[in-house]
């Protein structure tokens, strides 16, 4: 499919020190606004054909990062390169061809589909805007898309409210696929769905990747689902990447204390009662006022003095793993 | 908190300045017309126009003109109408203001109490005959034109049945000042109040009912019921309290606009020489100084009620207080 | 029947509960002949997907459904008293005092314009004749009991000033305020992050031990059930299709729907599956529930007999509504869960 050398050298999209700040509560009084550090210094490469899972709790900045990567919001600093082209500050007009190549899928399929438009228009608009197909071929392409996402072609003439949640998410996927993108950023695409339907959509994501040669950034808070779909997983905490690595390796041997706590907190139906759970004290600190040293230091069971003073960098830790921790788990020093 | 209120007051002054500057520019700095001639009114003598030009400084730069105008309006308060032969404008407005305020305040009390009663009762008896009846009544209230309702009430109370025991208490048309006798003031205004309030009771009652019905779908209402609270407590302390937030917004808008002169029709029907009527007459005569004064007065009330609503918000909704 | 053994009488006994709603298209049956019991101090978990009727069941026990559009049938006895026949006034005295509700979304479960201390005190004062300050003092103690840091300061906070986890603790403190015998928790952790969810589940277990309240936990998350439940009822399309002790349900689930539910959760350790064994199709809407086994249209093992109402099979006190007999069940279960666990 893709040769290994190529994969190793050129990422499809890569972020360098990407940072996004929001200002809140700004009034006429000078200096009154406070800064939300939503995403801070994230450096991340996504390679062709892989699925990068992005996990974290609410407030971790994973959705903001996804939006910055697709340029749905502008980053405060840092750079973003898509297939060798710097798109950090490219204007809307210049972005149009890039927009076609990367698409976003959202959590709530009903909120992101205009209720007054038929599926044909919802999916077909982008095809026409980007000139993916012309004339008669548009119709054929729409029918093919419906087939790809597992819906009947007759559904093209229906309105979004006539569908169930799972079907709506399929329409959302069809809409994203309509422009033949290379990269899909999916933000919590299955978390609004029932368990039995969720499994169907998760499978659909996996099938599509192989069939259409897609690259995914899969953002979710559900660690089990992320494990199922991802080739690599990045863990975020309070706007920063704390750990990134190959999926199975990362789940089996987490090296950041936060990753370990997060994994242990997931309630599991299988091997009931056989796991020891780490219950973290307290809650995620406010992104308005993140801790000075390591962001996790306020809740970390192993925090030492250095952790409160100095922020650890995300450093390679062997076999494709990077960890942002002064004392990673499983190392001699820790 | 105090800072927030001061900030709001500063904003208010800024907005008022903006409005006055805008009004001034529209009236006196429109290219191609002579403002002095406009102030003088139709068919004015050439000497009058010249006198005005000098008096208002229309031969001097615009900021000076603006300053002179504001000085006449707020400091010396001797801005004079030329259409009405030297009538001073500010005292006119000051005389009309209490009349409008009396009318609108009374009507506002009626419509707030009335619409809350209608809304709450309808929401509590949702989908029953009572609810449907109230909503039809409210719709009738909304659809009756003020001038028609007012004239009808006048016809009934002033002529047809004036001599019966029902309406013999109704005094003749026109305003009776509060300090001359509160009881007479009250009797004069009862019917105008009701006339003006009917429309708003209808609108607010319907909106409030819809808000309450929507609020009843909320989780916190379920929580309140699951706590074992009585239905009336759930309604008043939880549902109504939340529904009052949009209610206050609407009220602030309507109240400000009415005090600013939008109660014109009611004023005319009941012979009340309020601000609405004053504005209307000034417009008919193209009495520029008077229009300027009433517009400033109206915008003052709109801005003040909006500021009050903002402050009231802080009181009723802790979420706007910030941290 | 239970008079002789009042010691063992269940706290809550629901027999043949049916609930229907009147809609534009006539009456729709949401709950069909549901029976279950809750013993004192027990955690019963009702599992099901959205639309399975699990919330509706509990809301109708508490009389919280709109009486104009909801029709409830059956017998519900709570500590020997019949809830469904009870006049509203009397039921209100029970709600919040003997039965506490913890609702799903802590973000919306509290009235935004009152402090949490005020809201807890309001509930205490609705049931007990105590002064405002005494009620507030109790509220502070409760907030401390559920692990809110600085409870004395927290009582003066408005809901929007607290994080989701803190709000859920406040909701739990409120539900506990009158020492209820029964806590009804409707998806109490669904809206929370995993690390916070772990804290809240831990809290619920601790409260059961400290306060001795029985808990009915409604959830769609098999993982959550596995963590806390003593007994488990699986609901599908308005019926309880399987009941049993938690160990039995997780070790030897009997209903094909339960198999599907368990198999469709991806594992967090062990080998990854090439694809998740999902249940095809989607749950029926209440208007379109088939007369026989409601799960049959999505069931891999459906047969002609499934068009009839399924029989109840039992193994001890583990029961299931399904035609499969014991022998065939074992084989088919291995074919579904075996491939999931051992692939």
Tab-separated table of N, CA, C and O in Angstrom, chain A residues 170-221:
chain	number	residue	atom	x	y	z
A	170	UNK	N	-23.604	7.718	10.010
A	170	UNK	CA	-23.194	7.210	8.696
A	170	UNK	C	-23.316	8.303	7.640
A	170	UNK	O	-22.473	8.414	6.737
A	171	UNK	N	-24.375	9.108	7.740
A	171	UNK	CA	-24.523	10.215	6.785
A	171	UNK	C	-23.389	11.213	6.972
A	171	UNK	O	-22.798	11.709	6.002
A	172	UNK	N	-23.064	11.494	8.245
A	172	UNK	CA	-21.946	12.389	8.528
A	172	UNK	C	-20.660	11.874	7.908
A	172	UNK	O	-19.868	12.642	7.350
A	173	UNK	N	-20.477	10.573	7.976
A	173	UNK	CA	-19.276	9.975	7.388
A	173	UNK	C	-19.320	10.092	5.864
A	173	UNK	O	-18.341	10.471	5.225
A	174	UNK	N	-20.497	9.819	5.310
A	174	UNK	CA	-20.639	9.927	3.857
A	174	UNK	C	-20.321	11.334	3.394
A	174	UNK	O	-19.657	11.548	2.369
A	175	UNK	N	-20.762	12.314	4.165
A	175	UNK	CA	-20.517	13.698	3.784
A	175	UNK	C	-19.020	14.003	3.795
A	175	UNK	O	-18.503	14.692	2.929
A	176	UNK	N	-18.344	13.476	4.820
A	176	UNK	CA	-16.908	13.717	4.891
A	176	UNK	C	-16.184	13.022	3.741
A	176	UNK	O	-15.248	13.561	3.155
A	177	UNK	N	-16.670	11.814	3.381
A	177	UNK	CA	-16.003	11.041	2.331
A	177	UNK	C	-16.285	11.579	0.937
A	177	UNK	O	-15.567	11.268	-0.010
A	178	UNK	N	-17.346	12.390	0.821
A	178	UNK	CA	-17.819	12.811	-0.493
A	178	UNK	C	-16.744	13.515	-1.306
A	178	UNK	O	-16.750	13.459	-2.534
A	179	UNK	N	-15.815	14.187	-0.648
A	179	UNK	CA	-14.814	14.952	-1.383
A	179	UNK	C	-13.512	14.177	-1.537
A	179	UNK	O	-12.485	14.746	-1.871
A	180	UNK	N	-13.571	12.879	-1.290
A	180	UNK	CA	-12.405	11.997	-1.408
A	180	UNK	C	-11.202	12.522	-0.636
A	180	UNK	O	-10.145	12.783	-1.222
A	181	UNK	N	-11.375	12.691	0.691
A	181	UNK	CA	-10.280	13.249	1.480
A	181	UNK	C	-9.190	12.215	1.723
A	181	UNK	O	-9.394	11.022	1.509
A	182	UNK	N	-8.032	12.699	2.167
A	182	UNK	CA	-6.969	11.788	2.568
A	182	UNK	C	-6.925	11.653	4.077
A	182	UNK	O	-6.622	10.614	4.627
A	183	UNK	N	-7.235	12.786	4.752
A	183	UNK	CA	-7.181	12.784	6.216
A	183	UNK	C	-8.581	13.037	6.780
A	183	UNK	O	-9.292	13.926	6.301
A	184	UNK	N	-8.955	12.234	7.768
A	184	UNK	CA	-10.225	12.491	8.443
A	184	UNK	C	-9.953	12.691	9.926
A	184	UNK	O	-9.301	11.856	10.555
A	185	UNK	N	-10.409	13.819	10.426
A	185	UNK	CA	-10.307	14.058	11.862
A	185	UNK	C	-11.697	13.834	12.435
A	185	UNK	O	-12.639	14.542	12.100
A	186	UNK	N	-11.834	12.797	13.258
A	186	UNK	CA	-13.143	12.447	13.808
A	186	UNK	C	-13.146	12.798	15.289
A	186	UNK	O	-12.339	12.288	16.050
A	187	UNK	N	-14.039	13.708	15.667
A	187	UNK	CA	-14.093	14.169	17.055
A	187	UNK	C	-15.233	13.467	17.784
A	187	UNK	O	-16.392	13.764	17.549
A	188	UNK	N	-14.916	12.524	18.650
A	188	UNK	CA	-15.895	11.745	19.418
A	188	UNK	C	-17.010	11.195	18.517
A	188	UNK	O	-18.187	11.384	18.807
A	189	UNK	N	-16.646	10.513	17.428
A	189	UNK	CA	-17.685	10.145	16.458
A	189	UNK	C	-18.658	9.084	16.961
A	189	UNK	O	-19.727	8.932	16.394
A	190	UNK	N	-18.312	8.336	18.004
A	190	UNK	CA	-19.238	7.276	18.426
A	190	UNK	C	-19.768	7.469	19.845
A	190	UNK	O	-20.554	6.676	20.322
A	191	UNK	N	-19.356	8.560	20.504
A	191	UNK	CA	-19.710	8.627	21.922
A	191	UNK	C	-21.185	8.928	22.159
A	191	UNK	O	-21.687	8.707	23.251
A	192	UNK	N	-21.901	9.416	21.144
A	192	UNK	CA	-23.322	9.670	21.352
A	192	UNK	C	-24.169	8.440	21.012
A	192	UNK	O	-25.380	8.483	21.092
A	193	UNK	N	-23.538	7.358	20.631
A	193	UNK	CA	-24.298	6.209	20.132
A	193	UNK	C	-24.425	5.109	21.186
A	193	UNK	O	-23.603	4.995	22.086
A	194	UNK	N	-25.472	4.290	21.027
A	194	UNK	CA	-25.641	3.143	21.902
A	194	UNK	C	-24.549	2.120	21.645
A	194	UNK	O	-24.010	2.034	20.537
A	195	UNK	N	-24.284	1.320	22.684
A	195	UNK	CA	-23.169	0.376	22.590
A	195	UNK	C	-23.247	-0.503	21.348
A	195	UNK	O	-22.261	-0.677	20.631
A	196	UNK	N	-24.428	-1.057	21.083
A	196	UNK	CA	-24.503	-2.014	19.976
A	196	UNK	C	-24.300	-1.315	18.642
A	196	UNK	O	-23.741	-1.868	17.710
A	197	UNK	N	-24.739	-0.074	18.547
A	197	UNK	CA	-24.586	0.679	17.307
A	197	UNK	C	-23.162	1.212	17.195
A	197	UNK	O	-22.575	1.264	16.112
A	198	UNK	N	-22.601	1.567	18.344
A	198	UNK	CA	-21.239	2.073	18.399
A	198	UNK	C	-20.269	1.075	17.764
A	198	UNK	O	-19.393	1.451	16.986
A	199	UNK	N	-20.458	-0.208	18.067
A	199	UNK	CA	-19.580	-1.233	17.517
A	199	UNK	C	-19.668	-1.246	15.986
A	199	UNK	O	-18.658	-1.405	15.300
A	200	UNK	N	-20.864	-1.059	15.450
A	200	UNK	CA	-21.023	-1.033	13.987
A	200	UNK	C	-20.220	0.110	13.370
A	200	UNK	O	-19.548	-0.051	12.350
A	201	UNK	N	-20.310	1.285	13.992
A	201	UNK	CA	-19.632	2.454	13.423
A	201	UNK	C	-18.115	2.309	13.578
A	201	UNK	O	-17.351	2.669	12.674
A	202	UNK	N	-17.689	1.762	14.708
A	202	UNK	CA	-16.252	1.526	14.895
A	202	UNK	C	-15.736	0.607	13.788
A	202	UNK	O	-14.705	0.866	13.164
A	203	UNK	N	-16.488	-0.445	13.509
A	203	UNK	CA	-16.091	-1.361	12.427
A	203	UNK	C	-16.058	-0.653	11.084
A	203	UNK	O	-15.160	-0.877	10.272
A	204	UNK	N	-17.059	0.224	10.874
A	204	UNK	CA	-17.115	0.952	9.610
A	204	UNK	C	-15.852	1.795	9.433
A	204	UNK	O	-15.249	1.832	8.351
A	205	UNK	N	-15.432	2.467	10.507
A	205	UNK	CA	-14.213	3.270	10.435
A	205	UNK	C	-13.023	2.407	10.006
A	205	UNK	O	-12.232	2.798	9.151
A	206	UNK	N	-12.905	1.228	10.625
A	206	UNK	CA	-11.768	0.367	10.294
A	206	UNK	C	-11.821	-0.085	8.837
A	206	UNK	O	-10.814	-0.060	8.124
A	207	UNK	N	-13.009	-0.490	8.380
A	207	UNK	CA	-13.163	-0.949	6.994
A	207	UNK	C	-12.783	0.145	6.001
A	207	UNK	O	-12.066	-0.089	5.035
A	208	UNK	N	-13.290	1.360	6.281
A	208	UNK	CA	-13.085	2.460	5.348
A	208	UNK	C	-11.614	2.807	5.205
A	208	UNK	O	-11.146	3.173	4.141
A	209	UNK	N	-10.895	2.698	6.314
A	209	UNK	CA	-9.485	3.050	6.252
A	209	UNK	C	-8.770	2.183	5.238
A	209	UNK	O	-8.003	2.662	4.419
A	210	UNK	N	-9.082	0.880	5.278
A	210	UNK	CA	-8.413	-0.014	4.349
A	210	UNK	C	-8.913	0.182	2.934
A	210	UNK	O	-8.152	0.259	1.983
A	211	UNK	N	-10.243	0.298	2.816
A	211	UNK	CA	-10.836	0.365	1.493
A	211	UNK	C	-10.465	1.651	0.758
A	211	UNK	O	-10.204	1.635	-0.442
A	212	UNK	N	-10.430	2.772	1.463
A	212	UNK	CA	-10.220	4.059	0.792
A	212	UNK	C	-8.852	4.657	1.077
A	212	UNK	O	-8.591	5.799	0.716
A	213	UNK	N	-8.011	3.875	1.770
A	213	UNK	CA	-6.652	4.338	2.016
A	213	UNK	C	-6.641	5.665	2.787
A	213	UNK	O	-5.988	6.617	2.396
A	214	UNK	N	-7.394	5.705	3.873
A	214	UNK	CA	-7.535	6.950	4.631
A	214	UNK	C	-6.537	7.027	5.771
A	214	UNK	O	-5.976	6.022	6.199
A	215	UNK	N	-6.335	8.237	6.233
A	215	UNK	CA	-5.569	8.468	7.460
A	215	UNK	C	-6.528	9.110	8.462
A	215	UNK	O	-7.288	10.004	8.087
A	216	UNK	N	-6.508	8.621	9.694
A	216	UNK	CA	-7.441	9.182	10.670
A	216	UNK	C	-6.720	9.822	11.837
A	216	UNK	O	-5.680	9.330	12.284
A	217	UNK	N	-7.326	10.889	12.338
A	217	UNK	CA	-7.059	11.310	13.712
A	217	UNK	C	-8.367	11.051	14.438
A	217	UNK	O	-9.403	11.619	14.081
A	218	UNK	N	-8.359	10.130	15.392
A	218	UNK	CA	-9.580	9.682	16.031
A	218	UNK	C	-9.580	10.191	17.470
A	218	UNK	O	-8.838	9.700	18.316
A	219	UNK	N	-10.402	11.232	17.706
A	219	UNK	CA	-10.426	11.858	19.024
A	219	UNK	C	-11.555	11.240	19.845
A	219	UNK	O	-12.693	11.195	19.376
A	220	UNK	N	-11.267	10.727	21.027
A	220	UNK	CA	-12.328	10.145	21.850
A	220	UNK	C	-11.890	10.088	23.293
A	220	UNK	O	-10.696	10.115	23.600
A	221	UNK	N	-12.884	10.015	24.180
A	221	UNK	CA	-12.526	9.860	25.585
A	221	UNK	C	-12.608	8.390	25.989
A	221	UNK	O	-12.150	8.012	27.054
